[in-house]
Amino acid sequence: MTFQCRPLCAACCTAPSISSPIPGMPKGKPAGVPCIQLDPQLGCKIFGQPERPAVCAGLQPSLEMCGENTPQAMFYLTQLEIATDPRIPSGGDLQTKSISATQF
């Protein structure tokens, strides 16, 4: 069974940073900032278009990533962003930089 995106979620379009250009965001998107390409229903305006960043096209929804609700998805994706941030030394103490799901 294929996992489907949760309506009105957009955690994957908000939590992670995107280093490649996005139409309307030529320098990419910082972590925690909603993508400019989100429509009012929190869907992607450029879904399936060639200008959509490859990282977006490669990100597939899953129960692990999306959790049971949007706050869980934001928490998971934010923790992934922290864990893969090249500015944080490998093996660093992520606990001090960690956030809780209740912050969303």
Coordinates of C-alpha atoms in Angstrom, one line a residue:
M1 CA 0.0 0.0 0.0
T2 CA 1.3 3.4 -0.9
F3 CA 1.3 6.1 1.8
Q4 CA -0.5 9.2 0.7
C5 CA 0.2 12.8 1.8
R6 CA -2.0 14.1 4.6
P7 CA -4.2 17.0 3.3
L8 CA -3.3 20.4 4.7
C9 CA 0.0 19.2 6.2
A10 CA 3.0 20.6 4.1
A11 CA 5.5 19.6 6.8
C12 CA 7.9 18.4 4.1
C13 CA 7.5 21.8 2.4
T14 CA 8.2 23.7 5.6
A15 CA 10.6 21.9 8.0
P16 CA 13.6 21.1 5.7
S17 CA 16.0 23.5 4.1
I18 CA 16.3 23.3 0.3
S19 CA 19.6 24.4 -1.1
S20 CA 18.6 24.4 -4.8
P21 CA 16.6 27.3 -6.4
I22 CA 12.8 27.2 -6.4
P23 CA 10.8 29.6 -8.5
G24 CA 10.3 32.6 -6.3
M25 CA 13.1 31.5 -4.0
P26 CA 16.2 31.6 -6.1
K27 CA 18.6 31.0 -3.2
G28 CA 16.5 28.0 -2.0
K29 CA 14.5 27.8 1.2
P30 CA 15.7 27.9 4.8
A31 CA 14.6 25.3 7.3
G32 CA 11.3 26.1 9.0
V33 CA 10.1 28.5 6.3
P34 CA 7.1 27.4 4.2
C35 CA 7.9 27.1 0.5
I36 CA 6.6 30.0 -1.6
Q37 CA 5.1 27.4 -4.0
L38 CA 2.5 26.2 -1.5
D39 CA -1.0 27.0 -2.6
P40 CA -3.8 27.9 -0.1
Q41 CA -4.6 24.2 0.4
L42 CA -0.9 23.6 1.2
G43 CA -0.4 21.7 -2.0
C44 CA 2.6 22.2 -4.3
K45 CA 2.0 24.6 -7.2
I46 CA 4.9 23.1 -9.2
F47 CA 4.3 19.4 -8.4
G48 CA 5.4 17.4 -11.4
Q49 CA 6.9 20.4 -13.1
P50 CA 10.6 20.4 -14.2
E51 CA 11.4 23.5 -12.1
R52 CA 10.5 21.6 -8.9
P53 CA 13.7 20.8 -7.0
A54 CA 14.9 17.2 -7.3
V55 CA 15.0 16.9 -3.5
C56 CA 11.3 17.6 -3.4
A57 CA 10.5 15.1 -6.1
G58 CA 12.7 12.5 -4.3
L59 CA 11.0 12.9 -1.0
Q60 CA 8.3 10.3 -0.7
P61 CA 5.7 10.2 2.1
S62 CA 5.9 7.4 4.6
L63 CA 4.4 6.6 8.0
E64 CA 7.9 7.0 9.6
M65 CA 8.3 10.5 8.1
C66 CA 4.7 11.7 8.3
G67 CA 3.7 10.2 11.6
E68 CA 0.1 10.3 12.7
N69 CA -0.3 14.1 12.4
T70 CA 1.3 17.3 11.2
P71 CA 3.1 18.0 14.5
Q72 CA 4.7 14.6 14.4
A73 CA 5.8 15.1 10.8
M74 CA 7.3 18.5 11.6
F75 CA 9.1 17.0 14.6
Y76 CA 10.6 14.2 12.5
L77 CA 11.6 16.4 9.6
T78 CA 13.1 19.0 11.9
Q79 CA 15.1 16.4 13.7
L80 CA 16.3 15.1 10.4
E81 CA 17.3 18.6 9.4
I82 CA 19.3 19.1 12.6
A83 CA 21.0 15.7 12.2
T84 CA 22.1 16.5 8.6
D85 CA 23.1 20.1 9.1
P86 CA 26.7 20.4 8.0
R87 CA 27.2 23.2 10.5
I88 CA 26.7 20.8 13.4
P89 CA 29.8 18.7 14.0
S90 CA 29.3 14.9 13.4
G91 CA 28.6 13.2 16.6
G92 CA 27.7 16.5 18.3
D93 CA 25.1 16.6 21.0
L94 CA 21.8 16.9 19.2
Q95 CA 19.9 16.8 22.4
T96 CA 20.8 20.4 23.1
K97 CA 19.5 21.4 19.7
S98 CA 16.5 19.2 19.8
I99 CA 12.9 20.5 19.8
S100 CA 9.7 18.9 20.9
A101 CA 6.7 18.0 18.9
T102 CA 4.6 20.2 21.1
Q103 CA 6.3 23.3 19.7
F104 CA 4.3 22.9 16.5

